Every structure is written in C-alpha cells, then in structure tokens.
Coordinates of C-alpha atoms in Angstrom, one line a residue:
Chain X
X1 CA 0.7 -30.8 8.7
X2 CA -0.8 -32.3 5.6
X3 CA 1.8 -34.0 3.5
X4 CA 0.1 -33.0 0.3
X5 CA 1.4 -29.4 0.7
X6 CA 5.1 -30.6 0.7
X7 CA 7.1 -29.7 -2.4
X8 CA 10.7 -30.2 -3.1
X9 CA 11.8 -27.0 -5.1
X10 CA 15.2 -26.8 -6.7
X11 CA 16.9 -23.5 -8.3
X12 CA 19.3 -24.4 -10.9
X13 CA 22.2 -22.0 -10.8
X14 CA 23.9 -22.5 -14.4
X15 CA 26.0 -20.6 -16.9
X16 CA 24.4 -20.5 -20.3
X17 CA 26.8 -19.8 -23.1
X18 CA 25.9 -17.0 -25.2
X19 CA 24.0 -17.9 -28.4
X20 CA 24.4 -21.5 -28.1
X21 CA 20.9 -22.3 -27.4
X22 CA 20.6 -26.0 -28.1
X23 CA 24.0 -26.7 -25.9
X24 CA 22.3 -24.5 -23.2
X25 CA 19.0 -26.2 -23.4
X26 CA 20.9 -29.6 -23.3
X27 CA 22.9 -28.7 -20.3
X28 CA 19.6 -27.8 -18.6
X29 CA 18.0 -31.0 -19.0
X30 CA 21.0 -32.8 -17.5
X31 CA 20.7 -30.4 -14.4
X32 CA 16.9 -30.7 -14.4
X33 CA 17.3 -34.6 -14.4
X34 CA 19.7 -34.4 -11.5
X35 CA 17.5 -32.3 -9.4
X36 CA 14.5 -34.6 -10.3
X37 CA 16.8 -37.5 -9.1
X38 CA 17.0 -35.9 -5.6
X39 CA 13.2 -35.6 -5.6
X40 CA 12.4 -32.0 -6.8
X41 CA 9.1 -31.6 -8.6
X42 CA 9.2 -27.8 -8.9
X43 CA 12.4 -26.7 -10.7
X44 CA 13.3 -22.9 -11.4
X45 CA 15.9 -22.1 -14.3
X46 CA 17.5 -18.6 -14.9
X47 CA 16.4 -15.6 -16.9
X48 CA 17.0 -16.1 -20.7
X49 CA 18.5 -19.6 -19.9
X50 CA 18.3 -20.8 -23.5
X51 CA 20.2 -18.0 -25.2
X52 CA 22.2 -16.0 -22.6
X53 CA 21.8 -12.4 -21.8
X54 CA 23.9 -10.0 -23.4
X55 CA 22.7 -9.2 -26.9
X56 CA 24.6 -6.8 -28.9
X57 CA 21.9 -6.1 -31.8
X58 CA 18.2 -6.6 -32.0
X59 CA 18.8 -8.7 -35.1
X60 CA 20.9 -11.0 -33.1
X61 CA 18.2 -11.2 -30.2
X62 CA 15.6 -11.8 -32.9
X63 CA 17.4 -14.6 -34.5
X64 CA 17.8 -16.5 -31.0
X65 CA 14.3 -16.1 -30.0
X66 CA 11.6 -18.7 -30.1
X67 CA 7.9 -19.0 -30.1
X68 CA 6.0 -20.6 -27.2
X69 CA 5.0 -23.2 -26.8
X70 CA 6.0 -24.6 -30.1
X71 CA 9.7 -23.5 -30.1
X72 CA 12.4 -26.2 -29.6
X73 CA 13.4 -25.1 -26.2
X74 CA 9.9 -25.0 -24.9
X75 CA 9.2 -28.5 -26.5
X76 CA 12.4 -29.9 -24.8
X77 CA 11.4 -28.4 -21.4
X78 CA 7.9 -29.9 -21.8
X79 CA 9.4 -33.3 -22.6
X80 CA 11.3 -33.8 -19.6
X81 CA 8.4 -32.3 -17.4
X82 CA 6.1 -35.1 -18.8
X83 CA 8.5 -37.6 -18.5
X84 CA 9.6 -36.9 -15.0
X85 CA 6.4 -35.4 -13.7
X86 CA 7.9 -31.8 -13.1
X87 CA 6.8 -28.4 -12.9
X88 CA 9.5 -26.1 -14.4
X89 CA 9.6 -22.3 -14.4
X90 CA 12.3 -21.3 -16.9
X91 CA 13.5 -17.9 -18.5
X92 CA 13.4 -17.8 -22.4
X93 CA 13.8 -15.3 -25.1
X94 CA 10.6 -15.2 -26.6
X95 CA 9.5 -14.1 -30.1
X96 CA 5.7 -13.4 -30.9
X97 CA 5.4 -12.0 -34.5
X98 CA 8.1 -9.3 -34.6
X99 CA 8.0 -8.6 -31.0
X100 CA 10.6 -10.0 -28.6
X101 CA 9.9 -10.5 -24.7
X102 CA 12.0 -11.3 -22.0
X103 CA 9.9 -14.2 -20.7
X104 CA 9.4 -17.3 -18.4
X105 CA 7.2 -20.3 -19.4
X106 CA 5.6 -22.3 -16.6
X107 CA 5.3 -25.9 -17.8
X108 CA 3.8 -28.9 -16.0
X109 CA 3.5 -32.5 -16.7
X110 CA 0.7 -32.1 -19.1
X111 CA 2.5 -29.3 -21.1
X112 CA 2.7 -25.4 -21.1
X113 CA 0.7 -23.9 -18.4
X114 CA 1.5 -20.3 -19.2
X115 CA 3.9 -17.5 -19.8
X116 CA 5.1 -14.4 -17.9
X117 CA 6.6 -11.5 -19.7
X118 CA 9.1 -9.5 -17.6
X119 CA 7.4 -6.2 -16.6
X120 CA 10.2 -4.0 -15.7
X121 CA 13.2 -4.1 -18.3
X122 CA 16.5 -3.4 -17.0
X123 CA 19.2 -1.3 -19.1
X124 CA 19.7 -2.5 -22.6
X125 CA 16.9 -5.0 -22.6
X126 CA 15.1 -1.9 -23.5
X127 CA 16.8 -2.0 -26.9
X128 CA 15.6 -5.7 -27.8
X129 CA 12.5 -6.6 -25.8
X130 CA 8.8 -5.2 -25.4
X131 CA 7.7 -4.5 -21.7
X132 CA 5.7 -7.3 -20.6
X133 CA 2.0 -6.8 -21.5
X134 CA 0.3 -9.4 -19.6
X135 CA 0.3 -8.0 -16.1
X136 CA 1.4 -10.3 -13.1
X137 CA -0.6 -13.6 -13.7
X138 CA -0.7 -16.3 -11.0
X139 CA -0.9 -19.8 -12.5
X140 CA -3.0 -22.4 -10.7
X141 CA -1.3 -25.7 -10.9
X142 CA -1.6 -29.2 -9.6
X143 CA 0.8 -28.4 -6.7
X144 CA -0.4 -24.8 -5.9
X145 CA -0.6 -21.2 -7.0
X146 CA 2.6 -20.2 -8.8
X147 CA 3.8 -16.4 -9.6
X148 CA 6.5 -15.7 -11.6
X149 CA 8.9 -12.6 -11.5
X150 CA 12.2 -12.0 -13.4
X151 CA 15.3 -10.1 -12.0
X152 CA 14.6 -6.3 -11.8
X153 CA 10.8 -7.0 -11.4
X154 CA 12.2 -7.8 -7.9
X155 CA 13.0 -4.4 -7.2
X156 CA 9.4 -3.3 -7.3
X157 CA 7.6 -4.5 -4.2
X158 CA 4.3 -4.3 -6.2
X159 CA 5.3 -7.3 -8.2
X160 CA 5.1 -9.5 -5.2
X161 CA 2.4 -7.7 -3.6
X162 CA 0.2 -8.2 -6.4
X163 CA 0.9 -11.9 -6.9
X164 CA 0.3 -12.4 -3.1
X165 CA -3.0 -10.7 -3.4
X166 CA -4.0 -13.2 -6.2
X167 CA -3.1 -15.9 -3.8
X168 CA 0.2 -17.1 -4.9
X169 CA 2.0 -19.6 -2.7
X170 CA 5.4 -19.2 -4.2
X171 CA 6.9 -16.8 -6.8
X172 CA 9.5 -18.2 -8.9
X173 CA 12.1 -15.9 -10.0
X174 CA 14.4 -16.7 -13.0
X175 CA 17.0 -14.1 -13.1
X176 CA 20.4 -12.6 -14.1
X177 CA 21.5 -10.5 -11.2
X178 CA 24.3 -8.2 -12.0
X179 CA 26.6 -6.6 -9.4
X180 CA 25.0 -3.5 -7.5
X181 CA 27.4 -0.6 -6.6
X182 CA 28.1 -0.2 -3.1
X183 CA 27.4 -4.0 -2.3
X184 CA 29.3 -4.7 0.7
X185 CA 32.2 -7.5 0.6
X186 CA 31.3 -10.4 2.7
X187 CA 27.5 -9.6 2.7
X188 CA 24.8 -11.2 1.2
X189 CA 23.2 -9.6 -2.0
X190 CA 20.9 -6.8 -2.1
X191 CA 19.0 -9.1 -4.3
X192 CA 18.8 -11.6 -1.4
X193 CA 17.6 -8.9 1.0
X194 CA 14.9 -7.9 -1.4
X195 CA 13.8 -11.5 -1.8
X196 CA 13.7 -12.0 1.9
X197 CA 11.8 -8.8 2.7
X198 CA 9.2 -9.6 0.1
X199 CA 8.8 -13.1 1.3
X200 CA 8.2 -12.0 5.1
X201 CA 5.9 -9.1 4.2
X202 CA 3.6 -11.1 1.8
X203 CA 3.9 -14.5 3.6
X204 CA 4.9 -16.4 0.5
X205 CA 7.7 -18.6 -0.8
X206 CA 10.3 -17.1 -3.2
X207 CA 12.6 -19.3 -5.3
X208 CA 15.3 -17.3 -7.2
X209 CA 17.4 -19.1 -9.7
X210 CA 20.5 -17.0 -10.9
X211 CA 23.1 -17.5 -13.6
X212 CA 26.8 -17.3 -13.0
X213 CA 29.7 -16.4 -15.1
X214 CA 30.8 -13.4 -17.1
X215 CA 29.3 -12.8 -20.7
X216 CA 30.7 -10.2 -23.1
X217 CA 32.2 -8.4 -20.1
X218 CA 29.1 -8.4 -18.0
X219 CA 29.5 -10.4 -14.7
X220 CA 26.5 -12.1 -12.8
X221 CA 26.2 -12.8 -9.2
X222 CA 25.0 -16.1 -8.6
X223 CA 23.7 -16.5 -5.0
X224 CA 20.5 -18.2 -6.0
X225 CA 18.3 -19.0 -3.1
X226 CA 14.9 -20.3 -1.7
X227 CA 13.3 -18.1 0.9
X228 CA 10.6 -19.5 3.3
X229 CA 7.2 -17.5 3.6
X230 CA 8.8 -16.4 6.9
X231 CA 11.3 -14.4 4.9
X232 CA 14.4 -16.7 6.2
X233 CA 16.3 -18.7 3.6
X234 CA 15.1 -22.3 3.5
X235 CA 18.3 -22.9 1.1
X236 CA 20.9 -21.0 -0.1
X237 CA 22.3 -18.6 -1.0
X238 CA 24.6 -20.5 -3.4
X239 CA 27.9 -19.4 -4.3
X240 CA 28.6 -16.3 -6.6
X241 CA 30.6 -18.6 -9.1
X242 CA 29.8 -22.2 -9.2
X243 CA 26.9 -24.3 -11.0
X244 CA 24.7 -25.5 -8.2
X245 CA 21.4 -27.0 -7.5
X246 CA 19.8 -25.3 -4.6
X247 CA 16.9 -27.3 -3.0
X248 CA 14.5 -27.5 -0.1
X249 CA 11.4 -29.2 0.9
X250 CA 8.7 -26.6 1.6
X251 CA 5.1 -26.6 2.7
X252 CA 3.3 -24.4 0.2
X253 CA 0.1 -24.5 2.5
X254 CA 2.0 -22.8 5.3
X255 CA 2.4 -19.6 3.2
X256 CA -1.4 -19.5 3.5
X257 CA -1.9 -20.8 6.9
X258 CA 0.6 -18.7 8.6
X259 CA -0.4 -15.3 7.5
X260 CA -2.3 -14.8 10.8
X261 CA 0.0 -13.5 13.0
X262 CA -2.0 -12.9 16.2
X263 CA -5.7 -12.1 17.0
X264 CA -5.7 -8.9 15.0
X265 CA -3.1 -9.1 12.3
X266 CA -3.1 -11.0 9.0
X267 CA -0.5 -9.3 6.9
X268 CA -2.2 -9.0 3.6
X269 CA -5.6 -7.9 5.1
X270 CA -4.1 -5.2 7.2
X271 CA -3.1 -3.1 4.5
X272 CA -4.8 0.2 4.2
X273 CA -6.3 -0.1 0.8
X274 CA -8.5 3.0 1.6
X275 CA -5.5 4.9 1.5
X276 CA -3.2 3.1 -1.1
X277 CA -5.9 3.1 -3.8
X278 CA -6.3 6.7 -3.8
X279 CA -2.5 7.4 -3.4
X280 CA -1.2 4.7 -5.7
X281 CA -3.3 6.2 -8.7
X282 CA -1.8 8.6 -11.0
X283 CA -2.6 11.8 -9.2
X284 CA 0.8 12.2 -7.4
X285 CA 2.7 14.8 -9.4
X286 CA 5.7 13.3 -11.5
X287 CA 7.8 16.4 -10.3
X288 CA 8.3 14.8 -6.8
X289 CA 10.3 12.0 -8.1
Chain Z
X1 CA 28.8 17.5 -3.5
X2 CA 27.0 20.4 -1.9
X3 CA 27.3 20.7 1.7
X4 CA 24.0 22.1 2.0
X5 CA 22.5 18.6 1.6
X6 CA 24.5 17.2 4.5
X7 CA 22.6 16.4 7.8
X8 CA 23.6 14.5 10.8
X9 CA 20.9 12.2 12.0
X10 CA 20.6 10.5 15.2
X11 CA 18.4 7.7 16.3
X12 CA 17.9 7.5 20.0
X13 CA 17.5 4.0 21.5
X14 CA 16.1 4.2 24.8
X15 CA 14.1 2.6 27.4
X16 CA 10.9 4.3 28.6
X17 CA 9.4 3.2 32.0
X18 CA 5.7 2.4 31.6
X19 CA 3.5 5.3 32.8
X20 CA 6.3 7.5 34.0
X21 CA 5.6 10.2 31.2
X22 CA 7.5 13.1 32.6
X23 CA 10.6 11.1 33.7
X24 CA 10.7 9.5 30.2
X25 CA 10.5 13.0 28.5
X26 CA 13.0 14.4 30.8
X27 CA 15.4 11.3 30.0
X28 CA 14.7 11.9 26.3
X29 CA 15.7 15.6 26.6
X30 CA 19.0 14.3 28.0
X31 CA 19.6 12.1 25.2
X32 CA 18.5 14.6 22.7
X33 CA 21.0 17.1 24.1
X34 CA 23.9 14.4 23.8
X35 CA 23.0 13.8 20.3
X36 CA 22.9 17.6 19.5
X37 CA 26.3 18.0 21.3
X38 CA 27.7 15.6 18.8
X39 CA 26.4 17.6 15.8
X40 CA 22.9 16.0 15.1
X41 CA 20.4 18.2 13.8
X42 CA 17.6 15.6 13.0
X43 CA 16.8 13.3 16.0
X44 CA 14.3 10.3 16.0
X45 CA 12.9 8.8 19.1
X46 CA 11.1 5.5 19.6
X47 CA 7.3 4.9 19.3
X48 CA 5.2 6.0 22.4
X49 CA 8.6 7.2 23.7
X50 CA 6.7 9.5 26.4
X51 CA 4.3 6.6 28.0
X52 CA 5.8 3.3 27.2
X53 CA 4.0 0.7 25.2
X54 CA 2.1 -2.0 27.0
X55 CA -1.3 -0.5 28.0
X56 CA -3.7 -2.9 30.0
X57 CA -6.7 -1.0 29.7
X58 CA -8.2 1.7 27.4
X59 CA -8.7 3.8 30.5
X60 CA -5.1 3.8 31.3
X61 CA -4.1 4.7 27.8
X62 CA -6.6 7.5 27.8
X63 CA -5.1 9.0 31.2
X64 CA -1.7 8.9 29.5
X65 CA -2.4 10.4 26.2
X66 CA -1.9 14.0 25.6
X67 CA -2.9 16.4 23.1
X68 CA -0.6 17.8 20.2
X69 CA 0.9 20.2 20.0
X70 CA -0.2 21.8 23.4
X71 CA 0.5 18.9 25.7
X72 CA 3.4 18.9 28.0
X73 CA 5.4 16.3 26.0
X74 CA 5.1 18.2 22.8
X75 CA 6.1 21.3 24.4
X76 CA 9.1 20.0 26.1
X77 CA 10.4 18.5 22.7
X78 CA 9.5 21.7 20.8
X79 CA 11.4 23.7 23.6
X80 CA 14.7 21.8 23.1
X81 CA 14.2 21.8 19.4
X82 CA 13.9 25.5 19.4
X83 CA 16.9 26.0 21.9
X84 CA 19.4 23.7 19.8
X85 CA 18.2 24.2 16.2
X86 CA 16.8 20.7 15.9
X87 CA 14.2 18.6 13.8
X88 CA 12.9 16.0 16.1
X89 CA 10.5 13.1 15.0
X90 CA 9.2 11.5 18.0
X91 CA 6.6 8.7 19.0
X92 CA 3.7 9.9 21.4
X93 CA 0.5 8.7 22.8
X94 CA -2.0 11.1 21.3
X95 CA -5.5 12.1 22.3
X96 CA -7.8 14.1 20.2
X97 CA -11.2 14.4 21.9
X98 CA -11.9 10.9 22.9
X99 CA -9.9 9.3 20.1
X100 CA -6.3 8.0 20.8
X101 CA -3.6 7.6 18.1
X102 CA -0.2 6.0 18.1
X103 CA 1.5 9.1 16.7
X104 CA 4.7 10.7 15.8
X105 CA 5.2 14.4 16.0
X106 CA 7.4 16.4 13.6
X107 CA 9.0 19.3 15.3
X108 CA 11.4 22.0 14.1
X109 CA 13.2 24.9 15.6
X110 CA 10.0 26.9 15.0
X111 CA 7.8 24.3 16.7
X112 CA 5.3 21.7 15.6
X113 CA 5.5 21.1 11.9
X114 CA 3.1 18.1 11.8
X115 CA 1.7 14.8 13.1
X116 CA 1.7 11.3 11.7
X117 CA -0.8 8.7 13.0
X118 CA 0.1 5.0 12.8
X119 CA -1.7 3.6 9.8
X120 CA -1.3 -0.2 10.6
X121 CA -2.0 -0.9 14.1
X122 CA -0.3 -4.1 15.7
X123 CA -2.0 -6.6 18.2
X124 CA -3.4 -5.0 21.1
X125 CA -3.0 -1.4 19.9
X126 CA -6.2 -2.2 18.2
X127 CA -7.8 -2.1 21.6
X128 CA -6.7 1.4 22.3
X129 CA -6.1 3.4 19.3
X130 CA -7.9 4.4 16.2
X131 CA -6.3 3.5 13.0
X132 CA -4.2 6.6 11.5
X133 CA -6.8 8.8 9.4
X134 CA -4.3 11.3 7.9
X135 CA -2.7 9.0 5.1
X136 CA 1.1 9.1 4.7
X137 CA 2.1 12.8 4.7
X138 CA 5.6 13.9 3.7
X139 CA 6.7 17.0 5.8
X140 CA 8.5 19.6 4.0
X141 CA 11.2 21.2 6.4
X142 CA 14.2 23.4 6.2
X143 CA 16.4 20.4 5.9
X144 CA 14.5 18.1 3.4
X145 CA 11.2 16.3 2.9
X146 CA 10.6 14.0 5.9
X147 CA 8.2 11.1 5.8
X148 CA 7.3 8.9 9.0
X149 CA 6.3 5.4 9.7
X150 CA 5.8 3.5 12.9
X151 CA 6.9 0.0 13.5
X152 CA 4.3 -2.2 11.9
X153 CA 3.8 0.4 9.2
X154 CA 7.2 -0.8 7.9
X155 CA 5.9 -4.4 7.1
X156 CA 3.9 -2.7 4.3
X157 CA 5.9 -1.8 1.3
X158 CA 3.2 0.7 0.3
X159 CA 4.1 2.9 3.3
X160 CA 7.6 3.7 2.0
X161 CA 6.6 3.7 -1.7
X162 CA 3.8 6.2 -1.1
X163 CA 6.3 8.6 0.9
X164 CA 8.9 8.1 -2.1
X165 CA 6.3 9.1 -4.6
X166 CA 5.9 12.2 -2.9
X167 CA 9.3 13.1 -2.7
X168 CA 10.2 11.9 0.8
X169 CA 14.3 12.1 1.2
X170 CA 14.2 10.3 4.4
X171 CA 11.5 8.2 6.5
X172 CA 11.9 8.5 10.2
X173 CA 10.6 5.5 11.9
X174 CA 9.8 5.5 15.8
X175 CA 9.4 1.9 16.5
X176 CA 9.1 -0.7 19.3
X177 CA 10.0 -3.8 17.4
X178 CA 9.1 -7.1 19.1
X179 CA 10.7 -10.4 18.6
X180 CA 9.6 -12.2 15.4
X181 CA 9.1 -16.2 15.5
X182 CA 11.7 -17.8 13.4
X183 CA 14.3 -14.9 13.9
X184 CA 17.6 -16.7 13.3
X185 CA 20.2 -16.4 16.2
X186 CA 23.2 -14.1 15.2
X187 CA 21.3 -12.8 12.4
X188 CA 20.2 -9.1 12.0
X189 CA 16.5 -8.4 12.6
X190 CA 13.9 -8.9 10.1
X191 CA 12.7 -5.4 10.8
X192 CA 16.4 -4.3 9.7
X193 CA 16.1 -6.3 6.5
X194 CA 12.6 -4.8 5.7
X195 CA 14.2 -1.3 6.2
X196 CA 17.1 -2.1 3.8
X197 CA 15.0 -3.5 1.0
X198 CA 12.6 -0.4 1.3
X199 CA 15.5 2.1 1.3
X200 CA 17.3 0.4 -1.7
X201 CA 14.0 0.0 -3.8
X202 CA 12.8 3.5 -3.1
X203 CA 16.3 5.2 -3.1
X204 CA 15.6 7.0 0.3
X205 CA 17.0 7.1 3.8
X206 CA 15.4 5.4 6.6
X207 CA 16.2 6.1 10.2
X208 CA 14.9 3.7 12.7
X209 CA 14.8 4.4 16.5
X210 CA 13.9 1.4 18.5
X211 CA 13.2 0.9 22.2
X212 CA 14.8 -1.6 24.4
X213 CA 13.9 -3.3 27.6
X214 CA 11.0 -5.7 28.8
X215 CA 7.8 -4.1 29.7
X216 CA 5.0 -5.9 31.3
X217 CA 6.5 -9.3 30.0
X218 CA 7.0 -7.7 26.6
X219 CA 10.5 -7.6 25.4
X220 CA 11.8 -5.3 22.7
X221 CA 14.4 -5.7 20.1
X222 CA 16.6 -2.6 19.9
X223 CA 18.8 -2.9 16.8
X224 CA 18.1 0.7 15.8
X225 CA 19.9 1.6 12.4
X226 CA 20.2 4.3 9.8
X227 CA 20.0 2.9 6.4
X228 CA 21.5 4.9 3.3
X229 CA 19.4 5.5 0.2
X230 CA 21.6 2.4 -1.4
X231 CA 20.0 0.1 1.2
X232 CA 23.1 -0.4 3.2
X233 CA 23.3 0.7 6.9
X234 CA 25.0 3.9 7.3
X235 CA 25.2 3.5 11.1
X236 CA 24.0 0.7 13.4
X237 CA 22.2 -1.7 13.9
X238 CA 22.7 -0.9 17.6
X239 CA 22.7 -3.6 20.3
X240 CA 19.6 -5.4 21.2
X241 CA 19.5 -4.2 24.7
X242 CA 21.5 -1.2 25.6
X243 CA 20.7 2.6 25.5
X244 CA 22.7 3.9 22.3
X245 CA 22.6 7.0 20.0
X246 CA 23.0 5.7 16.5
X247 CA 24.3 8.5 14.4
X248 CA 25.5 9.3 10.9
X249 CA 26.1 12.2 8.5
X250 CA 24.0 11.7 5.5
X251 CA 23.5 13.4 2.1
X252 CA 19.8 13.8 1.6
X253 CA 20.3 15.2 -1.8
X254 CA 21.6 11.9 -2.8
X255 CA 18.4 10.2 -2.3
X256 CA 17.1 12.1 -5.3
X257 CA 20.3 12.4 -7.2
X258 CA 21.2 8.7 -7.3
X259 CA 17.7 7.4 -8.6
X260 CA 19.0 7.1 -12.0
X261 CA 20.6 3.8 -12.1
X262 CA 21.6 3.8 -16.0
X263 CA 20.4 5.3 -19.2
X264 CA 16.9 3.6 -19.0
X265 CA 16.2 2.8 -15.2
X266 CA 15.0 5.3 -12.6
X267 CA 13.5 3.2 -9.8
X268 CA 10.5 5.2 -9.0
X269 CA 9.6 6.1 -12.8
X270 CA 10.2 2.4 -13.8
X271 CA 7.1 1.4 -12.0
X272 CA 4.2 -0.1 -14.2
X273 CA 1.6 2.3 -13.0
X274 CA -0.5 1.1 -15.9
X275 CA -0.8 -2.2 -14.3
X276 CA -0.5 -1.5 -10.5
X277 CA -3.3 1.1 -10.7
X278 CA -5.7 -1.6 -11.9
X279 CA -4.8 -4.3 -9.7
X280 CA -4.2 -2.4 -6.6
X281 CA -7.7 -1.6 -6.5
X282 CA -10.5 -3.2 -4.8
X283 CA -11.4 -5.9 -7.6
X284 CA -9.1 -8.6 -6.4
X285 CA -11.4 -11.0 -4.4
X286 CA -10.8 -11.3 -1.1
X287 CA -11.0 -15.1 -1.1
X288 CA -7.5 -15.5 -2.5
X289 CA -5.9 -14.1 0.8

C-alpha cells in the first residue's frame, strides 16, 4: 500500500457561541492546532462554525456574514493552514453582495481553494440564505479529491453520488445535526447511518464534523464520525455533548482501488444510467410525491 | 389515523434447497399460510425462492427457470393468494424465450399483477441472467403502491429514489444477501443499514426477505427486516441462520403523510433536480470512477 495515500483526518466537534465570531474562530484555531499536533493534515469544522446557527432575523445573519476569501474568518483559517501545512474544510456564513449562503470553504497551505454552498436548505435557513448555486464541485488538492456536503445535503443520496461520479475520494461534511423524531434511545444517530450507507454504496470516505450544545433553544446532536470507504466507522461517533477531536489515518487511494468488488461488479460503473437518466428527468409527475 | 392504511406485512426468511423447485414452493406455501394465519396480507419471499441461487451452468439455470405467469411456481403462489386474499412479492427464476431473468412476481388475490426484473446483477448472475429490461415499475394494488428491488439493487440509492418518485409506499425486497468483507462482528448487516438509510431519506417502507443457509459453499446472511418510513426497524432484523417470519403492522398512508418535515422541507420535493438532471446525465467523464 503506497504510503502517499495515507492522510490523517480530524473532525473537530465544537460548540460555537452564537454571534461571537472572533471568539469562535479563535477557539477553532486552538482546536485545529491541537489536531495538527497529533498529525492531522485534513481538518473538518462544523457548519457555520464562525457565527453559530440560530439566526432570528435576516439582518442579524447579514451583519454576521463575511466575504470569501478576504473576510477575517477565512483569512484566519488560511493563516493556520499555511503555517501548519493543513487542508481545512469549514462551515462559514458567507455574504456575496446582498446574498447570503450557508457555505464551506476548502483551504490549503497555499490559501483558499474553493467554496461549496449548501444545496439543500433546512427549515429557517430558507429565511436567511440563498440555495447553493454552484452545484456539487469536487476540489482537486495535493492530498486527493475532496467533495463537500453540509448537514441536510446528506439526506439526498444524489449529493454523495454526484461527488463520487466526479472522482471524490472523501466528502467532508460540516454539519449542525438536530434531533430527529423517532430516534431510538441508545442507537446511533440516523445521520450516522445515512453517512455509513453513502460511504459504502459509493466507496468513498465521509468525514462529518458536528457541533454540540443548545443555542436559542435548539439542541444539536454531536456524534461526529469518520466513515471508511467500506461504510464502517474509522473513528467515532463522538459523544452527543462534548467537545472532541475525532481522528483517523485513512488511505484515500483505497476509495478508488477497492471499488472493484468482484470480476463483474464495480459499484459506480454498475449504475443503470440507461434507465436513471430517463427517469431522473423532470417527466415524473409531481402528483405522485 | 384511518385504519384503511394499516397492512400487516410479513417477510419470510427461509432456506430453499438448490434445484428442488417443487419442494421449495411447497415449503413456501406452508410459511405463507402461517403468516396469513397471523394476519399478514402482504407477504415477501426471498430472491430466487423457487430454485435456489448458486447455478453452476447456464443450462442448469435454463432448465430450472419458468415462465410467468403460467409456470407452476407462479400458479401455486397465485392459488394461495386467491384463497387467502393475499398480496405476495416473491423471487423467481424467470425464463422468457431463451432469456433468463432474476425476477420477482407481484401477485394479488386476483392473480399476477406484474413482474420486476433485477436491474443490477451481482457476480456470477451475469453468466446466467439478462439485466432487467423493464425499469423500476411501481405496481398500483388494492392495498397501496408497491415497488420491488432485489438484493444488489439496494446498493444503488437510485433504485429506491426512482420508486419513491413514482409514489411507492413500500418497496418489497426479495434478497439473497451474502457476507460483505469488513462486516463488523456483532453489528447489524450493512444491507440493513442501506435499507434504513433508503427508507428514511425517501419516507417509504422497505420489507426485506432474505434467505439463510449455505448453498454450494456460498453462505447467506439472513437478518430479514421491515423498516418503517422513519428509517427505524418496525420488525427484525431476524437471526442470521434460522427460518423466521418477520412481521409488522404498518400504516402505508404514513409514508406519504409524514414527508412534510417542517414548514419548508418535504424530502422528495427538496431534491435539486435543476442540478441532478444535468449532472446525472452521461456527460461525467468515465475516467473519474
């Protein structure tokens, strides 16, 4: 196994304090440094890690949002990435002109690589943010091909599929998972199960960094985890309530190498595109669902 | 909650004996009767339940295959469906002309309703069967809209998605799950996790009837289960090794009723078809995957 494919990834499970952007970013830098001290070179932070999540008005969200890559949050993360030789994927409240996006930046040692804008908005996010308008980009980096999804995006198998089909080795998931009705006590979170299924059925790694705590009455679920391309957790899930760094050394090359499951089957090539393409178009009457 | 949506579904986990078609069908009739005695009106049997699975030559498969609906297996199942007022979804080795299919029949009290032909063939099935050529039909029946998937079809989220988009309330899954490398001891099967993720992210029921036993050296995994539209098991998983009837009373109407998760989100309507349609076409270069 070539050692060049080995990457230590760390998901930082933390608790941003609403509206306290500079303190949140400062706190994230400390945790990033801690993960880097333990050898991590790919680091994932939660959704909207700089601002917190529960906006009450659009004006409030607007005031807290920053431009990318020249805003202070993005510059701070780029600083530590350069200093420590890191790749960072981190959730940020983005402003472009008068439009806001629930975004995640991908930053490397040389600076800002790209931005993903959440495609599937959840609940009141629809009051503050525009839906993502850049599709599902896969970022080619020095360490491998990195895709990004944010929270509710993970409820759509299309999210992972479209990134796998573009060659993603790993999808990094900044998230703010909220409780789901019917979640059984003592069972892993449904969000974890969705990530496991997606990793297995696409043969790619998935690294989910969740937040913790309760903000303006909204509890979050923690349970950050790193899923191997086999579908089984490589690290985590973390607790529901504590700040933690979930970390694993993974072989990104295995995501590509292990897709041939036997003489006949390669999970991405076995897709029946002849039928999907026709049926996933717009000709299924909306009345059915 | 209107009682008219309530259906008792039963998954029959059984062990067909290779090549012993009439005994297998007879055995299935006994188990179907037992499930019906307990109130089940929708009954799922495993993949290739009439013949067994591990063919060694195409001639062998050809000799065991039957036509639908006039072959003896289909007629036997239609007989008990009429007698007991049942809907049955059952795996069968189908012959049409010189072509063989890994199929599942959907049978109601009035007889044969339709046939699903497995779309994604696994391993040596490629030596014996044609890939399914009828897409992903959803059958409208007296008790609700029923979709079908067979085993490896469940590794493709597209399978469930395309049936959900056509209004399926439940997908019945005749299956012959085989062990997966990396399956952790003491953990539920990855096949179960895939079914849970698909049920949750499509808000539909999934009823998986697996076989047990070892046939010509190939072990099977059992662990049949019925997953609620919430993603959590309504019954099962069954054991890995025993014949069992896994049964639950489910409210098929809830699959449709509960898709509105909040004021903004309905899991099937939130799909970003604007982006999927473009990206799921054939223009992604194959070189990536």
